[in-house]
Structures are given as C-alpha cells and as structure tokens.
Amino acid sequence: MRWTTAKIRQSFLDFFAERGHTIVPSASLIPKGDPTLLFVNAGMVPFKDYFLGVRTPQYLRVVDVQKCLRISGKHNDLEAVGRDTYHHTFFEMLGNWSFGDYYKEEAIRWHWELITKVWGVDPKLLYATVHKDDKESEDIWIKLNVLPRDRILRFGDKDNFWEMGPTGPCGYNSEISIDRGEAACSPEKNHPGQKCFVNVDGCERFIELGNLVFIQYNRDESGKLTPLPKKHVDTGTGLERVAAALQSLETGKILGNYDIDLFQTIIKKIEIAAKELGDGHPYGKNVDSDISYRAIADHARTMTFLIADGVMPGNTDREYVLRRIIRRAARHGRYLGIHRPFLAMAHAGVVEAMGDAYPEIKKAAAKTAEAITQEESRFGETLDRGLELIDTELARIKKSGAHTLPGEIAFKLYDTYGFPLDLTEDVLRNHSIDVDVAGFNRLMEEQKERGRAARKDDAAAPEINLGAGTASRFVGYHTYEGESEVLAAGGKDGDQVAVVVAETPFYPEG
Ligand code: SER
C-alpha cells in the first residue's frame, strides 16, 4: 500500500518542513496551565498562549501531529464512537502553524498543493468552504483558479467559524472536503432521506480533508470577541480520515476510518481475543459486533495514550474519564462474548501500530497493560451482575410500556456495580430507553451531602477562618513555583494544615 498511515503522517511533516516549518513533537494530552480544558482537544491548544500574545514562540512556523481527545466539553464525540465508522475519542491531528507570520493565502495554496499534488487527489472530487463574511478567503480561492465557482461554498458561523471552547482564540475557517462518490453515501439511520453534501452530518460520502482556521479574535467569558495583536494560522487535518480517503482511492473500495492499516492492526488483536476468549466473531461480519470492535479499538487508543501521559484510573476528573473508557471497553468485550480481561491485547495492537511514531507508549507499555488489566478485573466482578440488573429492568420497563430507567436503578448501577452513568445510557441506547438523569443526580447529590456531613464531624479536618477581604492572586498560567506571604492558616493537632497565601499557582477547581 502506498499511502500507509505512517507515510501520510510523515509526508505532511516533510511538506511543511520544506516550506520553512520546524517539526515539533506532539504535546501531552494533558493541557499545561489551562484550567479551561480537561484534555487537549485540538492541535492549537498547546499553542494558545502564542495566539493570545502572552508567550513568544521560538519559531514562527511550526508543523506537528498532535494527539487529541474529544471526550468532554464543547468537542465531545464519545456517544458516536463505534456506532458510525468515522468518529473517535482519540485521534491524531496534522497541523501547520503560523504565529503571526504567513496568513490565509499561503495556508490555502499549500493545502491545495499537498492534497492534489503530494497526495494525488483529483481536484474534481474536491470542494472548498468559506465563511459567508470572509470575502478575503473566498477571493483567494477564486484567484487560485483551481475550483469552479460552484464548488467554493459559503456557510455561516456553525460551519465556518472555529472555536476551541466557550472562550479562547478563534476565527473564520476555510475547509477542503472530498466527495467520495455515491457508493460511499450511507446516511445513518437517524438521518433518513437526507440529501448528503458538504457539511451535512451523518454520512461518510463528503468528508473534510483539512480545516484552515484563521485565528484573529479572542472570545472572553462574556462572549465578547476582541481582535488579537497578530493574525495566525491554525490548521487541523484528521490523519485517520485522510488515510481512509487515500486508501479508498488506492484500493477502489470504500473504506471507513477503522478500515485503515493502523486500525486493522489493532482490530486484528481484538479478533484474536474474541477467538481465544469470546464467541469468535471476526470484524466486518455482524453490525452489532462491529460497533463493539470499533468502540474497543478507539477506547484502546485513548487508554493507552492517557496512561502514557500520566493519568491513572480513578474517581475524579481525568482519572474518571479514563475509568469510564476502560469500563465501556470492557462492556463491549462482553458483546464479543469475552468474559475475562482482554484489553491488554488491544493495547498491544495500539503499541504495535503507533509505537514508532509515539515512543512514550512503548515506554509505558508494561505499566499501561497492568493498569488496564487491574481496572478491568476490578470492574469485571460487578459488570455481569450490573448487566443482568439492566436486563431485568428492561423487561419490566418494556412490559409497562415506559421509556425511562428510574434514577434509583441508574444510581444503584453506579454505586453498587461501578457503572458510570454514560455506560448505563450507552447500554440502553440500543433499546431506545432513556435514564431519569435528574433522579440520578438527586441521589448523587444526597450521597455527596452525606459525605460532607460525615467530613464535618472529622475533627482533624483543617478549617480556616478567613477575615473579610482575604484574597489570593492566581499566578498559575505563567508560574508554577514561588514565594508568597501567608495570609491565614488553620489546622489543629492532627497532621493536616491549611494555609492561604497571597499568590498561588493552584487553580481552585484543581
Ligand atoms: N483548530 C482547528 C480544528 O481543531 C484546526 O486545527 O479543527
């Protein structure tokens, strides 16, 4: 195969290196000094401070492949994973960057050249989009004279104004999409009869091969846009979908993201697990087990990379996301008839497919396999009983003609059987049954209240009586250590003390 995923990755880096960009490695999935995000969800996140002008970049042109996780916040694809053939929680984003250097013209021209000349995609298959108010980008496309006018499409904010989250650097974008032909047109069942086209969701006929964002504003908490001191280029191209498009053109078959060489290496390992430990269904033969194959392959990447970046399964924030992912993957294992820990086998596939590009996952391989297996074993003890409870409840609900699982049952699944709420919802989705989330949350709140009351009785817990007007200045974006003045202190004979200092790098939520 000519365009293996590894080769596409390298060709992108080489193309922009030849055009004056410095190749930099992917940053960690854990954002540094950015309390607005749980995970890096786009290639631009590690460079946010350069866009905002609060840090000066070492290079004005950079190219990289960034590990991204879209599993929380504004960009969250978790629910779609497995159900279609092109959503991921973890994915690799190819990006070239201009920090106040070149702008729209070069970004557009170079991407066109990369896609059509290097990757060899026939221009007849391509479309460009621009924001309806971004005349500058539209004129650049027209001047480039590579696409007929009716294939330079205008859209509004939803499609052509890119933002990383509710706040942060943002701006108009221009995208390049490929039409993979009618054979690729398979609108999902929740989009029946739709007319598939560029920017219409729910079908893999038209897919985006590049998102070129022209960062020129910062959005603040009040929603206001302020122009940035300089204009920047932030591009993002999902490696997996480029591989799917190029490998489809090469083989003459319509391939989804999970059919590319990289994912096949992982899926083969899951097939071995299913054969040795489960019911032996291979991938590609049954709609339901295919969903589980894709979900496991996706989640195996997420757990592998999160653990390599220092996250371990636990009960809060990032740790809980990882725990949920492992538990969801373990549950999908049950659907392949696997009733024993097996995710370390899928993880080995990830290391085999991606360890050369990301040495950190090779280095962490033993630790990762152990952490995954431990979590899986722990959950495995209650998973089957939890699934049985769901089955019993489903039968009861269906018989009564209702459509909702009571909050008490969801809470029991959480509290007694270790089922994260989203896992319960995921199981029920196949049966079109909702969860009474409000009831679940009420019970969670009551439990927390009981915990708080219990802690209040704990004499060792330090308490500080803050005088009026005591305030700490947050310095954490730029500083991680420092000396400061103690404004207040508390704590009794026990070994816990608490202090309030004038300046702190700790963000209250963290
Ligand atoms: N920030 C844009 C995106 O995530 C382009 O890199 O799609």
XYZ file of C-alpha atoms and ligand atoms in Angstrom:
517
model
C 0.000 0.000 0.000
C 1.451 3.357 -0.979
C -0.351 5.678 1.426
C 0.023 3.909 4.727
C -0.964 5.999 7.716
C 2.685 6.291 8.762
C 3.594 7.578 5.313
C 0.810 10.169 5.275
C 1.915 11.399 8.711
C 5.496 11.780 7.505
C 4.546 13.354 4.161
C 2.661 16.098 5.972
C 5.623 16.897 8.224
C 8.044 16.848 5.278
C 5.838 19.050 3.082
C 5.687 21.850 5.609
C 9.297 21.398 6.752
C 10.257 22.089 3.125
C 8.301 25.329 3.440
C 10.192 26.673 6.426
C 8.302 24.988 9.264
C 10.057 23.459 12.268
C 8.847 19.969 13.136
C 7.850 19.745 16.815
C 6.627 16.654 18.704
C 3.058 16.306 19.939
C 2.381 17.879 23.298
C 0.880 15.770 26.104
C -2.869 15.136 26.108
C -2.982 16.959 29.432
C -3.063 20.707 28.808
C -0.362 22.614 30.646
C -1.569 25.587 32.643
C -5.001 25.707 31.006
C -7.780 25.265 33.537
C -10.443 25.703 30.832
C -9.860 22.220 29.395
C -9.637 18.667 30.687
C -7.779 17.388 27.612
C -6.088 18.732 24.508
C -8.985 18.606 22.040
C -7.341 20.305 19.065
C -3.878 20.875 17.684
C -4.000 24.544 18.626
C -4.381 24.052 22.371
C -0.659 23.770 23.204
C -0.073 26.986 21.222
C -2.884 29.007 22.749
C -0.553 31.398 24.582
C 1.255 32.255 21.344
C -2.039 33.246 19.761
C -3.051 35.283 22.781
C 0.318 37.032 22.685
C 1.183 36.133 26.285
C 4.148 33.964 25.280
C 6.609 34.380 22.427
C 7.109 31.352 20.190
C 10.579 30.077 19.436
C 9.623 29.543 15.782
C 7.087 31.434 13.684
C 6.287 28.390 11.506
C 5.712 25.029 13.066
C 4.363 21.675 11.870
C 3.281 18.791 14.075
C 0.984 15.836 14.634
C -0.932 16.424 17.848
C -2.617 13.761 19.970
C -6.195 14.924 20.582
C -9.045 13.715 22.750
C -12.642 14.730 22.074
C -14.371 13.311 25.055
C -15.525 16.271 27.142
C -16.602 19.890 26.818
C -17.505 21.575 23.513
C -15.942 18.876 21.354
C -17.219 15.523 22.608
C -17.622 12.607 20.197
C -17.896 9.784 22.710
C -21.526 8.867 22.043
C -20.949 8.477 18.313
C -17.879 6.251 18.630
C -18.387 2.740 17.297
C -21.882 3.498 16.006
C -20.524 5.060 12.838
C -17.254 4.455 11.045
C -15.610 7.827 11.434
C -15.857 9.202 14.984
C -13.107 8.786 17.549
C -12.384 9.903 21.055
C -8.608 9.819 20.438
C -7.288 10.934 17.071
C -4.199 12.457 15.500
C -4.393 15.941 14.103
C -1.926 17.062 11.471
C -1.277 20.788 11.776
C 0.813 23.565 10.316
C 1.078 26.816 12.218
C 1.871 30.410 11.562
C 2.361 32.529 14.642
C 1.853 35.985 13.222
C 3.795 35.026 10.083
C 2.031 33.923 6.853
C -1.763 34.032 6.654
C -4.690 32.924 4.513
C -3.087 32.939 1.084
C -0.214 30.557 1.822
C -2.326 28.352 4.076
C -4.888 27.788 1.328
C -2.397 27.445 -1.531
C -0.176 24.980 0.334
C -3.026 22.766 1.453
C -4.363 22.595 -2.053
C -0.899 21.633 -3.307
C -0.483 18.995 -0.572
C -3.847 17.358 -1.234
C -3.752 17.424 -5.022
C -0.036 17.170 -5.863
C 1.512 15.214 -2.999
C -1.429 13.021 -2.035
C -2.657 12.990 -5.619
C -6.365 13.601 -5.027
C -8.208 14.539 -8.221
C -9.353 18.200 -7.946
C -12.671 17.131 -9.491
C -13.520 15.438 -6.188
C -12.846 18.475 -4.017
C -14.867 21.337 -2.538
C -13.814 24.384 -0.524
C -15.880 26.218 2.068
C -15.511 29.741 3.441
C -17.411 31.855 5.948
C -20.062 33.969 4.236
C -18.453 37.158 5.626
C -14.879 36.123 4.845
C -14.550 37.687 1.421
C -10.765 37.560 1.682
C -10.664 33.747 1.755
C -13.268 33.451 -0.974
C -11.220 35.777 -3.200
C -8.080 33.726 -2.543
C -9.867 30.577 -3.716
C -11.216 32.374 -6.777
C -7.791 33.787 -7.626
C -6.156 30.404 -7.186
C -8.415 29.287 -10.015
C -8.400 25.610 -9.141
C -12.091 25.055 -8.394
C -15.213 26.055 -10.308
C -17.160 28.830 -8.546
C -19.988 26.487 -7.579
C -17.538 24.382 -5.562
C -16.453 27.282 -3.369
C -19.271 27.194 -0.851
C -20.279 29.768 1.748
C -21.524 28.839 5.207
C -22.294 30.634 8.470
C -20.809 30.539 11.948
C -21.826 26.956 12.670
C -19.584 25.539 9.963
C -17.014 28.206 9.227
C -16.184 29.948 12.459
C -13.937 27.785 14.614
C -13.697 27.921 18.400
C -11.907 25.588 20.785
C -14.455 26.082 23.578
C -16.643 28.787 25.089
C -13.600 31.059 25.435
C -10.226 31.382 23.711
C -8.612 32.218 20.365
C -10.901 31.764 17.341
C -11.712 32.952 13.835
C -13.107 32.203 10.389
C -12.075 28.977 8.741
C -11.915 27.519 5.279
C -12.279 23.780 4.785
C -11.445 21.393 1.980
C -13.730 18.394 1.553
C -13.693 15.379 -0.698
C -16.701 13.769 -2.357
C -16.111 10.012 -2.082
C -18.878 9.224 -4.521
C -22.344 7.773 -4.325
C -21.126 4.370 -3.250
C -19.936 5.965 -0.006
C -23.324 7.532 0.651
C -24.904 5.741 3.565
C -26.818 8.151 5.729
C -27.090 6.826 9.252
C -30.445 5.564 10.289
C -31.128 8.683 12.331
C -30.815 10.807 9.175
C -33.208 9.029 6.810
C -33.749 10.557 3.398
C -31.313 13.406 3.940
C -29.565 14.956 0.970
C -25.901 14.327 1.704
C -23.480 17.104 0.879
C -20.559 19.089 2.274
C -21.224 19.982 5.956
C -24.241 17.695 6.216
C -23.607 15.365 9.156
C -24.365 11.687 9.420
C -22.851 10.236 6.236
C -19.330 9.450 5.110
C -19.644 10.450 1.491
C -18.369 14.030 1.919
C -15.502 14.261 4.367
C -13.246 17.100 5.395
C -9.587 16.788 4.457
C -8.395 19.987 6.049
C -9.614 22.737 8.311
C -7.715 26.003 7.954
C -8.515 28.346 10.806
C -7.525 31.980 10.616
C -7.167 32.941 14.237
C -7.774 36.619 14.739
C -10.004 37.005 17.830
C -10.149 36.001 21.446
C -13.546 35.247 22.973
C -13.825 36.151 26.650
C -16.167 34.836 29.344
C -18.847 37.371 28.484
C -18.826 36.093 24.885
C -17.189 39.240 23.509
C -14.713 38.941 20.611
C -11.559 41.042 20.843
C -9.087 41.227 17.933
C -5.732 39.651 18.782
C -2.474 41.610 18.453
C -1.457 39.423 15.469
C -3.167 37.121 12.968
C -2.331 33.434 12.941
C -2.906 30.207 11.045
C -4.135 27.063 12.803
C -4.770 24.101 10.552
C -6.138 20.738 11.511
C -6.426 17.598 9.445
C -7.632 14.347 10.955
C -4.999 11.787 9.987
C -7.414 8.846 10.146
C -9.878 10.310 7.666
C -7.143 11.302 5.209
C -5.893 7.720 5.403
C -9.426 6.428 4.817
C -9.857 8.688 1.786
C -6.463 7.926 0.226
C -6.613 4.195 0.914
C -10.111 4.090 -0.599
C -8.880 5.788 -3.759
C -5.942 3.412 -3.873
C -7.875 0.183 -3.371
C -11.096 1.159 -5.149
C -13.071 0.165 -2.037
C -14.982 2.478 0.251
C -13.038 2.332 3.488
C -14.034 3.887 6.790
C -11.536 5.177 9.322
C -11.489 1.841 11.136
C -10.520 0.028 7.920
C -7.194 1.822 7.532
C -3.944 -0.082 8.089
C -3.358 1.437 11.537
C -6.749 0.385 12.890
C -6.622 -3.011 11.243
C -3.518 -3.816 13.290
C -5.499 -3.076 16.456
C -8.681 -4.805 15.279
C -6.722 -7.964 14.396
C -5.594 -8.183 18.022
C -9.194 -7.813 19.202
C -10.200 -10.555 16.755
C -7.612 -12.838 18.351
C -9.033 -12.005 21.794
C -12.561 -12.743 20.533
C -11.388 -16.023 19.055
C -9.446 -17.186 22.095
C -11.681 -15.853 24.845
C -15.017 -14.982 23.265
C -17.515 -16.020 20.626
C -15.031 -15.624 17.792
C -16.999 -13.198 15.590
C -14.474 -11.527 13.268
C -14.750 -7.838 12.325
C -16.893 -6.940 9.335
C -19.471 -9.720 9.568
C -22.092 -8.507 12.003
C -23.405 -4.973 12.523
C -23.617 -5.230 16.306
C -20.250 -6.787 16.977
C -18.663 -4.323 14.540
C -19.870 -1.488 16.764
C -18.103 -3.144 19.680
C -14.942 -3.752 17.655
C -14.733 -0.087 16.697
C -15.502 1.128 20.205
C -12.855 -1.158 21.717
C -10.262 -0.131 19.114
C -10.985 3.533 19.759
C -11.020 3.219 23.523
C -7.820 1.126 23.474
C -6.021 4.064 21.885
C -7.465 6.502 24.397
C -6.470 4.439 27.430
C -3.006 3.723 26.013
C -2.228 7.368 25.390
C -3.795 8.687 28.585
C -1.827 6.332 30.787
C 1.383 7.091 28.876
C 0.694 10.766 29.585
C 0.445 10.061 33.299
C -3.295 9.585 34.002
C -4.395 6.560 36.057
C -7.970 5.307 36.517
C -9.702 6.971 39.467
C -12.810 8.749 40.634
C -12.359 12.378 39.712
C -11.911 14.460 36.562
C -9.413 12.979 34.087
C -8.986 9.835 36.137
C -12.705 9.190 35.987
C -12.786 9.745 32.240
C -10.122 7.060 31.888
C -12.014 4.726 34.221
C -15.205 5.254 32.164
C -13.360 4.497 28.941
C -11.884 1.250 30.284
C -15.252 0.183 31.691
C -17.059 0.980 28.454
C -14.490 -1.032 26.509
C -14.815 -3.935 28.964
C -18.587 -3.893 28.448
C -18.119 -4.019 24.653
C -15.909 -7.055 25.261
C -18.951 -8.792 26.757
C -20.746 -8.189 23.456
C -17.975 -10.157 21.739
C -18.541 -12.917 24.270
C -15.380 -12.103 26.218
C -15.823 -12.508 29.956
C -12.225 -12.068 31.031
C -9.728 -9.193 30.976
C -8.620 -8.787 27.363
C -7.946 -5.103 26.830
C -4.198 -5.534 27.274
C -4.320 -7.423 23.948
C -5.976 -4.472 22.217
C -3.439 -2.188 23.878
C -0.609 -4.322 22.428
C -2.124 -3.665 18.987
C -2.019 0.081 19.633
C 1.636 -0.111 20.639
C 2.425 -2.163 17.552
C 0.598 0.247 15.227
C 1.706 3.513 16.784
C 4.743 2.900 18.998
C 7.241 4.056 16.366
C 5.527 7.414 15.980
C 4.923 7.790 19.744
C 7.811 6.238 21.737
C 6.102 7.212 25.017
C 3.504 4.451 24.571
C 6.253 1.870 24.104
C 7.987 3.105 27.218
C 4.790 2.956 29.267
C 3.595 -0.351 27.773
C 4.133 -2.594 30.823
C 2.634 -0.078 33.241
C -0.317 0.529 30.906
C -1.112 -3.148 30.413
C -1.054 -3.659 34.163
C -3.265 -0.646 34.945
C -5.803 -1.622 32.275
C -5.977 -5.234 33.399
C -6.333 -4.242 37.019
C -9.203 -1.885 36.281
C -10.835 -4.437 34.030
C -10.552 -7.190 36.643
C -11.986 -4.970 39.334
C -14.953 -3.939 37.185
C -15.379 -7.424 35.734
C -16.546 -8.686 39.111
C -19.628 -6.473 39.024
C -20.101 -5.903 35.293
C -22.061 -9.088 34.639
C -24.316 -8.555 37.625
C -24.942 -4.965 36.547
C -25.811 -6.078 33.009
C -28.205 -8.654 34.468
C -29.884 -5.946 36.516
C -30.280 -3.854 33.367
C -31.836 -6.817 31.539
C -34.339 -7.389 34.324
C -35.231 -3.713 34.405
C -35.517 -3.557 30.625
C -38.004 -6.397 30.618
C -40.010 -4.647 33.322
C -39.937 -1.257 31.579
C -40.914 -2.669 28.194
C -43.759 -4.614 29.744
C -45.102 -1.499 31.399
C -44.804 0.482 28.146
C -42.496 3.094 29.740
C -39.365 4.521 28.135
C -37.257 5.561 31.096
C -34.996 3.748 33.518
C -35.643 5.104 37.038
C -32.891 7.248 38.590
C -32.701 4.834 41.552
C -31.676 1.956 39.274
C -29.073 4.070 37.460
C -27.766 5.124 40.853
C -27.647 1.554 42.107
C -25.745 0.564 38.964
C -23.294 3.373 39.673
C -22.955 2.910 43.385
C -23.072 -0.866 43.738
C -21.890 -2.150 40.363
C -19.493 0.631 39.300
C -21.432 1.605 36.149
C -20.649 5.183 35.127
C -23.905 6.916 34.119
C -22.805 7.240 30.486
C -22.189 3.488 30.334
C -25.728 2.754 31.508
C -27.041 5.251 28.952
C -24.957 3.619 26.254
C -26.344 0.158 27.013
C -29.911 1.479 26.990
C -29.496 3.463 23.792
C -29.768 0.244 21.775
C -33.241 -0.231 23.274
C -34.321 3.414 22.862
C -34.710 3.775 26.625
C -33.615 6.951 28.472
C -32.357 7.337 32.001
C -34.019 9.603 34.541
C -30.851 11.681 34.823
C -32.434 14.255 37.153
C -33.372 11.466 39.577
C -29.860 10.019 39.324
C -28.296 13.427 40.003
C -30.568 13.955 43.001
C -29.368 10.703 44.547
C -25.744 11.572 43.761
C -26.212 14.925 45.466
C -27.762 13.266 48.522
C -24.816 10.908 48.721
C -22.342 13.788 48.495
C -24.290 15.609 51.194
C -23.968 12.586 53.453
C -20.223 12.568 52.739
C -19.932 16.267 53.562
C -21.820 15.813 56.801
C -19.528 12.932 57.738
C -16.462 15.016 56.999
C -17.757 17.862 59.148
C -17.603 15.559 62.128
C -13.975 14.817 61.365
C -12.051 16.835 63.979
C -8.781 16.592 62.077
C -10.036 18.479 59.017
C -8.372 21.868 58.948
C -10.604 24.889 58.971
C -9.600 28.447 58.265
C -11.485 31.452 59.406
C -10.939 33.956 56.617
C -11.214 37.609 57.510
C -13.233 39.788 55.170
C -11.333 40.755 52.047
C -8.771 37.937 52.156
C -7.989 37.098 48.546
C -5.304 35.163 46.690
C -3.892 36.284 43.398
C -3.806 33.434 40.822
C -0.440 33.279 39.039
C -0.664 29.743 37.698
C -0.687 30.410 33.957
C 2.881 31.598 33.985
C 4.415 30.420 37.246
C 4.387 27.064 38.942
C 6.554 27.872 41.953
C 7.147 30.935 44.044
C 7.408 32.551 47.439
C 4.484 34.315 48.985
C 3.060 35.640 52.214
C 0.808 33.523 54.450
C -2.443 35.422 54.890
C -4.265 32.868 57.036
C -3.610 29.412 58.391
C -5.662 26.695 60.017
C -5.462 23.167 61.323
C -5.377 21.507 64.682
C -3.227 18.903 66.342
C -3.619 16.431 63.520
C -1.171 16.216 60.632
C -3.208 18.315 58.195
C -2.761 22.046 57.966
C -4.071 24.590 55.509
C -2.715 27.967 54.530
C -3.989 30.814 52.398
C -1.213 32.644 50.591
C -1.221 35.985 48.804
C -0.245 34.449 45.475
C -0.897 30.900 44.323
C -0.403 28.845 41.164
C -3.201 26.474 42.230
C -6.478 26.794 40.435
C -9.372 26.305 42.882
C -11.016 23.537 40.847
C -7.792 21.579 40.553
N -8.369 24.097 15.398
C -8.974 23.533 14.238
C -9.619 22.208 14.493
O -9.468 21.663 15.545
C -7.950 23.410 13.142
O -6.772 22.890 13.658
O -10.274 21.684 13.624
